[in-house]
Amino acid sequence: MTELASRLDDVAQRFDAAVDRANDEQALESVRVAYLGRNGEVTTVRRAIGTLAHNERPAAGKLINDAVAAMERRLQAAYEELESRSFDAELATSIDVTFPSIRRPAGSIHPVRRIIEESCAYFVRHGFAVVIGAEVEPDYYNFDALNIPNDHPAREGFDSFWISDTLLLRPHTSPMQIRTMQEHRPPIAIVAPGKCFRRDAVDARHLFQFHQVEGLLVAEGIHFAHLKGMLTGLCRELFGEQQNVRFRPSYFPFTEPSAEVDTTCPKCKGAGTLKSSPMGCNMCGGSGWIELGGAGMVHPNVLREVGYDPDRYSGWAFGFGVERLGLARYEVDDIRRFTKSDPGFLAQLS
Ligand code: FA5
């Protein structure tokens, strides 16, 4: 009996060592067959029971059964361990579809485009059509037809990029007034957004390439109050409900009377001062107003040029700088930011 017990002990120790060495299922199965199989080592020990005295056999049988149960438990644990290790390895090389994804940076609509779209949408809601014009125009459309003859000093205000003696990159969107009126009879209600080009020195408020939104309404009985109403509405659309609009007398050869259009500074809300800057609001320079562009009643000479009778028809027009609208709307300190495509800046405004 003692000898059987020590043989069993020896078998169990070698079994443990063999299980430790087995690093895949096939190797574990070989260990199982070698020790617990029909002709395995435990069977050989079990056969030795027959050599024991009758009264020793039950105890020997129990000893062997207990050892087999322990070995089977050990084997089971080893199988489970192998399984979980191979699952971990599989996970490490496979895609976990439940894992939260990495956020890909999404692009956004550029603020200049957004302002153009919102401005156009406002006018379209009021029955206006959107028209897009060429960026290269003859001087006739840029100047002559707009009541700015060749020797007119106002041409100097539009310091332009000339392509030939008569062709230039348009310095404003106003040629679209002429093109539209030549093509259509009144009533006319259009809005014309687009790029403009001027040989201006670039600084915090000026670009050599910028955008304007032009508007034109010509019909019978149109007067200045219509212009004020529409532009006040546009400013409220872009800047919020409390926004006011101011018309300062000004001069454009193609409108009479003419005005420069200001809106309440969105930063200081018209106060001209800021708690954070007692020297005065740095957005509007302390005036409480931001200039957006020019406007006025279409000059009779312009109406005549396109064959409209100025005694019957009247109209208003305006041209706003889109980047200037952006400066005011987003409280941006420098107009050049709109041209830099800096994702950090654009994300802030998206
Ligand atoms: C004009 O261009 C007129 N065509 C506007 C107009 C249309 C008046 C219809 C009456 C009737 P002005 O040169 O002021 O006007 O330019 C209008 C606006 O364009 C300016 O107030 C400003 O907002 C913008 N702008 C002009 N030059 C630049 C520039 N270099 N960089 C950025 N914005 C500019």
Tab-separated table of C-alpha atoms and ligand atoms in Angstrom:
chain	number	residue	atom	x	y	z
A	1	MET	CA	0.000	0.000	0.000
A	2	THR	CA	2.830	2.384	0.901
A	3	GLU	CA	4.568	1.530	-2.302
A	4	LEU	CA	1.387	2.128	-4.311
A	5	ALA	CA	0.897	5.473	-2.613
A	6	SER	CA	4.420	6.567	-3.430
A	7	ARG	CA	4.062	5.418	-7.075
A	8	LEU	CA	0.836	7.403	-7.269
A	9	ASP	CA	2.604	10.396	-5.804
A	10	ASP	CA	5.370	10.087	-8.387
A	11	VAL	CA	2.783	9.828	-11.221
A	12	ALA	CA	0.948	12.909	-9.902
A	13	GLN	CA	4.171	14.948	-9.741
A	14	ARG	CA	5.179	14.035	-13.283
A	15	PHE	CA	1.631	14.735	-14.450
A	16	ASP	CA	1.796	18.247	-12.931
A	17	ALA	CA	5.138	18.941	-14.612
A	18	ALA	CA	3.802	17.659	-17.971
A	19	VAL	CA	0.702	19.878	-17.680
A	20	ASP	CA	2.941	22.874	-16.915
A	21	ARG	CA	4.972	22.201	-20.059
A	22	ALA	CA	1.970	21.757	-22.372
A	23	ASN	CA	1.327	25.039	-24.175
A	24	ASP	CA	-1.417	24.057	-26.571
A	25	GLU	CA	-4.508	21.900	-26.565
A	26	GLN	CA	-2.859	19.095	-28.487
A	27	ALA	CA	-0.060	18.801	-25.925
A	28	LEU	CA	-2.603	18.790	-23.070
A	29	GLU	CA	-4.541	16.007	-24.771
A	30	SER	CA	-1.343	13.940	-25.052
A	31	VAL	CA	-0.746	14.408	-21.313
A	32	ARG	CA	-4.323	13.316	-20.591
A	33	VAL	CA	-3.919	10.161	-22.692
A	34	ALA	CA	-0.474	9.363	-21.186
A	35	TYR	CA	-1.676	9.633	-17.574
A	36	LEU	CA	-5.452	9.220	-17.467
A	37	GLY	CA	-6.076	7.253	-20.684
A	38	ARG	CA	-7.136	3.615	-20.807
A	39	ASN	CA	-3.510	2.445	-20.916
A	40	GLY	CA	-2.122	5.447	-19.085
A	41	GLU	CA	0.109	5.611	-16.034
A	42	VAL	CA	-2.802	5.797	-13.570
A	43	THR	CA	-4.254	2.568	-15.017
A	44	THR	CA	-0.918	0.848	-14.459
A	45	VAL	CA	-0.981	1.942	-10.802
A	46	ARG	CA	-4.642	0.892	-10.505
A	47	ARG	CA	-3.758	-2.575	-11.762
A	48	ALA	CA	-1.368	-2.921	-8.830
A	49	ILE	CA	-4.397	-2.976	-6.471
A	50	GLY	CA	-4.730	-6.649	-7.338
A	51	THR	CA	-1.404	-7.308	-5.614
A	52	LEU	CA	-2.626	-5.798	-2.299
A	53	ALA	CA	-4.245	-7.575	0.619
A	54	HIS	CA	-8.054	-7.564	0.432
A	55	ASN	CA	-8.486	-5.233	3.387
A	56	GLU	CA	-6.135	-2.665	1.831
A	57	ARG	CA	-7.882	-2.508	-1.522
A	58	PRO	CA	-10.786	-0.127	-0.685
A	59	ALA	CA	-8.411	2.487	0.738
A	60	ALA	CA	-6.067	2.095	-2.233
A	61	GLY	CA	-9.039	2.482	-4.612
A	62	LYS	CA	-10.146	5.678	-2.837
A	63	LEU	CA	-6.578	7.025	-2.908
A	64	ILE	CA	-6.382	6.479	-6.672
A	65	ASN	CA	-9.877	7.934	-7.311
A	66	ASP	CA	-9.019	11.064	-5.312
A	67	ALA	CA	-5.757	11.457	-7.225
A	68	VAL	CA	-7.573	11.032	-10.561
A	69	ALA	CA	-10.196	13.646	-9.542
A	70	ALA	CA	-7.415	16.100	-8.638
A	71	MET	CA	-5.620	15.435	-11.924
A	72	GLU	CA	-8.833	15.937	-13.892
A	73	ARG	CA	-9.450	19.249	-12.105
A	74	ARG	CA	-5.922	20.336	-12.877
A	75	LEU	CA	-6.366	19.354	-16.530
A	76	GLN	CA	-9.666	21.261	-16.767
A	77	ALA	CA	-8.075	24.380	-15.288
A	78	ALA	CA	-5.208	24.094	-17.778
A	79	TYR	CA	-7.673	23.828	-20.692
A	80	GLU	CA	-9.525	26.936	-19.491
A	81	GLU	CA	-6.303	28.849	-19.044
A	82	LEU	CA	-5.216	27.962	-22.598
A	83	GLU	CA	-8.578	28.972	-23.976
A	84	SER	CA	-8.538	32.363	-22.294
A	85	ARG	CA	-4.962	32.968	-23.427
A	86	SER	CA	-5.848	32.240	-27.049
A	87	PHE	CA	-8.947	34.501	-26.729
A	88	ASP	CA	-6.750	37.355	-25.454
A	89	ALA	CA	-4.350	36.828	-28.346
A	90	GLU	CA	-7.239	36.867	-30.802
A	91	LEU	CA	-8.575	40.100	-29.285
A	92	ALA	CA	-5.186	41.738	-29.571
A	93	THR	CA	-5.165	41.203	-33.330
A	94	SER	CA	-8.842	41.633	-34.133
A	95	ILE	CA	-11.146	44.677	-34.277
A	96	ASP	CA	-13.417	45.264	-31.314
A	97	VAL	CA	-16.472	46.812	-32.904
A	98	THR	CA	-17.853	47.818	-29.507
A	99	PHE	CA	-14.802	49.965	-28.706
A	100	PRO	CA	-15.541	53.744	-28.838
A	101	SER	CA	-14.128	55.103	-32.084
A	102	ILE	CA	-11.501	57.813	-32.476
A	103	ARG	CA	-13.207	61.049	-33.569
A	104	ARG	CA	-12.112	62.067	-37.037
A	105	PRO	CA	-11.895	65.871	-37.294
A	106	ALA	CA	-14.845	66.971	-39.449
A	107	GLY	CA	-14.626	69.962	-41.761
A	108	SER	CA	-17.117	72.794	-41.544
A	109	ILE	CA	-18.595	75.416	-43.816
A	110	HIS	CA	-16.256	78.397	-44.103
A	111	PRO	CA	-17.646	81.467	-42.271
A	112	VAL	CA	-17.496	83.559	-45.460
A	113	ARG	CA	-19.580	80.993	-47.315
A	114	ARG	CA	-21.986	80.706	-44.380
A	115	ILE	CA	-22.584	84.481	-44.329
A	116	ILE	CA	-23.136	84.497	-48.102
A	117	GLU	CA	-25.580	81.587	-47.812
A	118	GLU	CA	-27.503	83.116	-44.909
A	119	SER	CA	-27.673	86.548	-46.580
A	120	CYS	CA	-28.917	85.022	-49.830
A	121	ALA	CA	-31.428	82.841	-47.968
A	122	TYR	CA	-32.839	85.957	-46.279
A	123	PHE	CA	-33.360	87.719	-49.623
A	124	VAL	CA	-34.677	84.590	-51.345
A	125	ARG	CA	-37.289	84.372	-48.565
A	126	HIS	CA	-38.350	87.882	-49.588
A	127	GLY	CA	-38.702	86.969	-53.258
A	128	PHE	CA	-35.234	87.895	-54.531
A	129	ALA	CA	-33.293	85.817	-57.076
A	130	VAL	CA	-29.614	84.962	-56.597
A	131	VAL	CA	-27.420	85.830	-59.590
A	132	ILE	CA	-23.733	85.064	-60.034
A	133	GLY	CA	-21.564	87.206	-62.281
A	134	ALA	CA	-18.136	87.048	-63.908
A	135	GLU	CA	-15.067	88.062	-61.922
A	136	VAL	CA	-13.506	89.671	-64.982
A	137	GLU	CA	-15.589	92.508	-66.407
A	138	PRO	CA	-15.051	95.334	-68.921
A	139	ASP	CA	-14.688	98.824	-67.455
A	140	TYR	CA	-18.050	99.647	-68.979
A	141	TYR	CA	-19.832	97.414	-66.420
A	142	ASN	CA	-17.542	98.276	-63.537
A	143	PHE	CA	-17.579	102.032	-64.079
A	144	ASP	CA	-19.099	103.720	-67.165
A	145	ALA	CA	-22.569	102.194	-66.905
A	146	LEU	CA	-22.509	102.924	-63.171
A	147	ASN	CA	-22.210	106.651	-63.816
A	148	ILE	CA	-18.420	106.666	-63.337
A	149	PRO	CA	-16.997	107.988	-66.630
A	150	ASN	CA	-13.325	107.621	-67.484
A	151	ASP	CA	-12.200	110.891	-65.918
A	152	HIS	CA	-14.315	110.479	-62.739
A	153	PRO	CA	-12.272	110.693	-59.515
A	154	ALA	CA	-14.368	107.857	-57.988
A	155	ARG	CA	-12.424	105.389	-60.178
A	156	GLU	CA	-9.439	105.995	-57.934
A	157	GLY	CA	-11.405	104.595	-55.000
A	158	PHE	CA	-11.533	101.295	-56.869
A	159	ASP	CA	-7.812	100.743	-57.338
A	160	SER	CA	-8.078	97.797	-59.690
A	161	PHE	CA	-6.173	94.921	-61.250
A	162	TRP	CA	-6.312	95.637	-64.964
A	163	ILE	CA	-5.969	92.768	-67.415
A	164	SER	CA	-6.023	94.924	-70.548
A	165	ASP	CA	-6.918	98.545	-71.393
A	166	THR	CA	-10.589	97.800	-70.905
A	167	LEU	CA	-10.761	94.541	-68.888
A	168	LEU	CA	-10.254	94.259	-65.123
A	169	LEU	CA	-10.873	91.995	-62.147
A	170	ARG	CA	-14.068	93.477	-60.767
A	171	PRO	CA	-13.421	95.707	-57.719
A	172	HIS	CA	-17.075	95.411	-56.637
A	173	THR	CA	-20.163	93.337	-57.397
A	174	SER	CA	-22.091	96.348	-58.760
A	175	PRO	CA	-21.581	95.325	-62.442
A	176	MET	CA	-24.296	92.755	-61.700
A	177	GLN	CA	-26.766	95.621	-61.325
A	178	ILE	CA	-26.180	96.624	-64.943
A	179	ARG	CA	-26.050	93.076	-66.319
A	180	THR	CA	-29.352	92.164	-64.632
A	181	MET	CA	-31.168	95.360	-65.602
A	182	GLN	CA	-30.019	94.999	-69.219
A	183	GLU	CA	-31.423	91.478	-69.355
A	184	HIS	CA	-34.724	91.975	-67.537
A	185	ARG	CA	-37.509	94.510	-67.330
A	186	PRO	CA	-38.662	95.742	-63.899
A	187	PRO	CA	-39.687	94.662	-61.355
A	188	ILE	CA	-36.243	93.318	-60.481
A	189	ALA	CA	-35.149	91.901	-57.146
A	190	ILE	CA	-31.727	90.240	-57.084
A	191	VAL	CA	-28.910	89.486	-54.727
A	192	ALA	CA	-25.434	88.923	-56.199
A	193	PRO	CA	-22.667	87.493	-54.005
A	194	GLY	CA	-19.120	87.060	-55.237
A	195	LYS	CA	-15.409	87.763	-55.175
A	196	CYS	CA	-13.978	91.244	-55.659
A	197	PHE	CA	-10.389	92.384	-56.172
A	198	ARG	CA	-8.632	95.629	-55.305
A	199	ARG	CA	-5.022	96.739	-55.143
A	200	ASP	CA	-5.513	97.641	-51.477
A	201	ALA	CA	-2.659	97.234	-49.011
A	202	VAL	CA	-3.503	94.213	-46.878
A	203	ASP	CA	-4.051	94.944	-43.181
A	204	ALA	CA	-6.411	93.955	-40.345
A	205	ARG	CA	-9.432	95.356	-42.262
A	206	HIS	CA	-8.371	95.005	-45.932
A	207	LEU	CA	-7.683	92.144	-48.336
A	208	PHE	CA	-6.784	92.358	-52.034
A	209	GLN	CA	-9.368	89.648	-52.696
A	210	PHE	CA	-12.582	89.715	-50.692
A	211	HIS	CA	-16.303	89.079	-51.115
A	212	GLN	CA	-19.292	91.341	-51.434
A	213	VAL	CA	-23.006	90.724	-51.420
A	214	GLU	CA	-24.807	93.085	-53.758
A	215	GLY	CA	-28.545	93.693	-53.660
A	216	LEU	CA	-30.804	95.457	-56.139
A	217	LEU	CA	-34.533	96.154	-56.129
A	218	VAL	CA	-36.133	98.163	-58.949
A	219	ALA	CA	-39.858	98.611	-59.398
A	220	GLU	CA	-42.489	101.334	-59.272
A	221	GLY	CA	-42.839	103.225	-56.001
A	222	ILE	CA	-39.647	101.958	-54.340
A	223	HIS	CA	-38.225	104.354	-51.770
A	224	PHE	CA	-35.511	104.631	-49.156
A	225	ALA	CA	-37.629	103.160	-46.339
A	226	HIS	CA	-37.754	99.838	-48.262
A	227	LEU	CA	-33.965	99.796	-48.302
A	228	LYS	CA	-33.768	100.559	-44.576
A	229	GLY	CA	-36.290	97.854	-43.780
A	230	MET	CA	-34.558	95.159	-45.793
A	231	LEU	CA	-31.058	95.940	-44.534
A	232	THR	CA	-32.230	96.175	-40.926
A	233	GLY	CA	-33.808	92.733	-41.414
A	234	LEU	CA	-30.569	91.368	-42.886
A	235	CYS	CA	-28.562	92.617	-39.918
A	236	ARG	CA	-31.014	91.072	-37.479
A	237	GLU	CA	-30.772	87.824	-39.435
A	238	LEU	CA	-26.978	87.817	-39.238
A	239	PHE	CA	-26.372	89.407	-35.843
A	240	GLY	CA	-29.493	88.824	-33.753
A	241	GLU	CA	-32.833	90.420	-32.983
A	242	GLN	CA	-31.566	93.465	-31.079
A	243	GLN	CA	-29.417	94.630	-33.954
A	244	ASN	CA	-29.853	98.206	-35.192
A	245	VAL	CA	-28.798	99.736	-38.489
A	246	ARG	CA	-27.634	103.273	-39.076
A	247	PHE	CA	-27.461	105.039	-42.438
A	248	ARG	CA	-24.740	107.700	-42.663
A	249	PRO	CA	-24.913	110.107	-45.610
A	250	SER	CA	-22.213	109.233	-48.140
A	251	TYR	CA	-21.430	109.382	-51.830
A	252	PHE	CA	-21.462	106.796	-54.611
A	253	PRO	CA	-21.780	107.938	-58.245
A	254	PHE	CA	-24.341	105.195	-58.938
A	255	THR	CA	-26.747	105.987	-56.079
A	256	GLU	CA	-28.467	109.188	-54.998
A	257	PRO	CA	-29.009	109.683	-52.136
A	258	SER	CA	-26.190	107.414	-50.927
A	259	ALA	CA	-25.391	106.091	-47.508
A	260	GLU	CA	-22.813	104.112	-45.697
A	261	VAL	CA	-24.452	101.434	-43.573
A	262	ASP	CA	-23.377	100.759	-40.011
A	263	THR	CA	-24.712	98.228	-37.555
A	264	THR	CA	-24.532	98.199	-33.771
A	265	CYS	CA	-21.168	96.818	-32.732
A	266	PRO	CA	-21.915	93.210	-31.753
A	267	LYS	CA	-19.104	93.237	-29.201
A	268	CYS	CA	-19.990	96.241	-27.030
A	269	LYS	CA	-23.663	96.218	-28.119
A	270	GLY	CA	-23.368	99.873	-29.104
A	271	ALA	CA	-21.994	101.127	-25.786
A	272	GLY	CA	-18.542	101.903	-27.219
A	273	THR	CA	-16.966	100.661	-24.002
A	274	LEU	CA	-16.261	97.256	-22.525
A	275	LYS	CA	-15.774	96.233	-18.913
A	276	SER	CA	-12.638	94.378	-20.012
A	277	SER	CA	-11.287	97.385	-21.919
A	278	PRO	CA	-12.028	100.767	-20.287
A	279	MET	CA	-10.194	102.556	-23.142
A	280	GLY	CA	-13.099	101.706	-25.456
A	281	CYS	CA	-14.333	98.746	-27.468
A	282	ASN	CA	-11.507	97.442	-29.661
A	283	MET	CA	-13.954	96.117	-32.263
A	284	CYS	CA	-15.619	99.435	-33.195
A	285	GLY	CA	-12.946	101.799	-31.855
A	286	GLY	CA	-15.367	103.174	-29.290
A	287	SER	CA	-17.997	104.443	-31.756
A	288	GLY	CA	-20.489	101.669	-30.980
A	289	TRP	CA	-20.991	101.089	-34.741
A	290	ILE	CA	-19.434	98.820	-37.377
A	291	GLU	CA	-19.409	99.777	-41.066
A	292	LEU	CA	-20.766	97.099	-43.384
A	293	GLY	CA	-20.912	98.689	-46.830
A	294	GLY	CA	-22.576	101.180	-49.139
A	295	ALA	CA	-26.172	101.625	-50.237
A	296	GLY	CA	-28.553	104.099	-51.776
A	297	MET	CA	-31.275	104.796	-54.313
A	298	VAL	CA	-30.226	103.810	-57.850
A	299	HIS	CA	-29.093	106.951	-59.684
A	300	PRO	CA	-31.423	108.092	-62.514
A	301	ASN	CA	-28.431	108.062	-64.904
A	302	VAL	CA	-27.935	104.350	-64.191
A	303	LEU	CA	-31.615	103.619	-64.824
A	304	ARG	CA	-31.420	105.586	-68.077
A	305	GLU	CA	-28.282	103.698	-69.143
A	306	VAL	CA	-30.176	100.393	-69.075
A	307	GLY	CA	-33.251	101.840	-70.743
A	308	TYR	CA	-35.463	102.222	-67.691
A	309	ASP	CA	-37.600	105.341	-67.308
A	310	PRO	CA	-36.457	107.022	-64.047
A	311	ASP	CA	-39.759	108.886	-63.825
A	312	ARG	CA	-41.579	105.576	-63.629
A	313	TYR	CA	-39.153	103.282	-61.871
A	314	SER	CA	-37.029	103.716	-58.799
A	315	GLY	CA	-34.842	101.299	-56.927
A	316	TRP	CA	-32.333	100.743	-54.201
A	317	ALA	CA	-29.013	98.944	-54.174
A	318	PHE	CA	-26.433	97.993	-51.609
A	319	GLY	CA	-23.051	96.280	-51.466
A	320	PHE	CA	-21.752	94.798	-48.209
A	321	GLY	CA	-18.280	93.361	-47.572
A	322	VAL	CA	-18.740	89.730	-46.504
A	323	GLU	CA	-15.475	89.452	-44.552
A	324	ARG	CA	-16.400	92.689	-42.726
A	325	LEU	CA	-19.724	91.106	-41.819
A	326	GLY	CA	-17.674	88.144	-40.566
A	327	LEU	CA	-15.381	90.396	-38.478
A	328	ALA	CA	-18.418	91.878	-36.766
A	329	ARG	CA	-20.420	88.694	-36.415
A	330	TYR	CA	-17.625	86.535	-35.004
A	331	GLU	CA	-15.699	89.327	-33.235
A	332	VAL	CA	-12.588	88.458	-35.199
A	333	ASP	CA	-9.593	90.734	-34.663
A	334	ASP	CA	-8.030	90.467	-38.132
A	335	ILE	CA	-9.656	90.008	-41.558
A	336	ARG	CA	-6.656	87.967	-42.761
A	337	ARG	CA	-7.747	85.082	-40.535
A	338	PHE	CA	-10.525	84.368	-43.041
A	339	THR	CA	-7.954	83.524	-45.712
A	340	LYS	CA	-5.590	81.336	-43.684
A	341	SER	CA	-7.537	78.032	-43.543
A	342	ASP	CA	-6.349	77.540	-39.955
A	343	PRO	CA	-8.411	74.541	-38.741
A	344	GLY	CA	-8.311	75.802	-35.130
A	345	PHE	CA	-9.784	79.167	-36.101
A	346	LEU	CA	-12.383	77.660	-38.440
A	347	ALA	CA	-13.444	75.077	-35.830
A	348	GLN	CA	-14.139	77.890	-33.350
A	349	LEU	CA	-16.555	79.508	-35.793
A	350	SER	CA	-18.212	76.318	-36.981
B	1	FA5	C1	-18.691	99.585	-53.079
B	1	FA5	O1	-17.964	98.675	-53.461
B	1	FA5	C2	-20.021	99.799	-53.719
B	1	FA5	N1	-20.116	99.055	-54.926
B	1	FA5	C3	-21.107	99.453	-52.732
B	1	FA5	C4	-22.474	99.896	-53.157
B	1	FA5	C5	-23.295	99.030	-53.857
B	1	FA5	C6	-22.911	101.201	-52.848
B	1	FA5	C7	-24.551	99.456	-54.281
B	1	FA5	C8	-24.168	101.619	-53.248
B	1	FA5	C9	-24.984	100.741	-53.941
B	1	FA5	P1	-17.137	100.314	-51.104
B	1	FA5	O2	-15.932	100.586	-51.900
B	1	FA5	O3	-17.387	101.175	-49.933
B	1	FA5	O4	-18.474	100.304	-51.966
B	1	FA5	O5	-17.071	98.787	-50.627
B	1	FA5	C10	-18.174	98.216	-49.970
B	1	FA5	C11	-17.685	97.318	-48.848
B	1	FA5	O6	-16.795	96.316	-49.352
B	1	FA5	C12	-16.865	98.032	-47.790
B	1	FA5	O7	-17.674	98.732	-46.862
B	1	FA5	C13	-16.169	96.881	-47.140
B	1	FA5	O8	-17.072	96.194	-46.295
B	1	FA5	C14	-15.880	95.983	-48.346
B	1	FA5	N2	-14.525	96.208	-48.833
B	1	FA5	C15	-14.086	97.164	-49.674
B	1	FA5	N3	-12.764	97.055	-49.882
B	1	FA5	C16	-12.346	95.988	-49.154
B	1	FA5	C17	-11.076	95.342	-48.943
B	1	FA5	N4	-9.962	95.766	-49.564
B	1	FA5	N5	-11.026	94.279	-48.125
B	1	FA5	C18	-12.145	93.826	-47.518
B	1	FA5	N6	-13.357	94.379	-47.671
B	1	FA5	C19	-13.471	95.443	-48.482
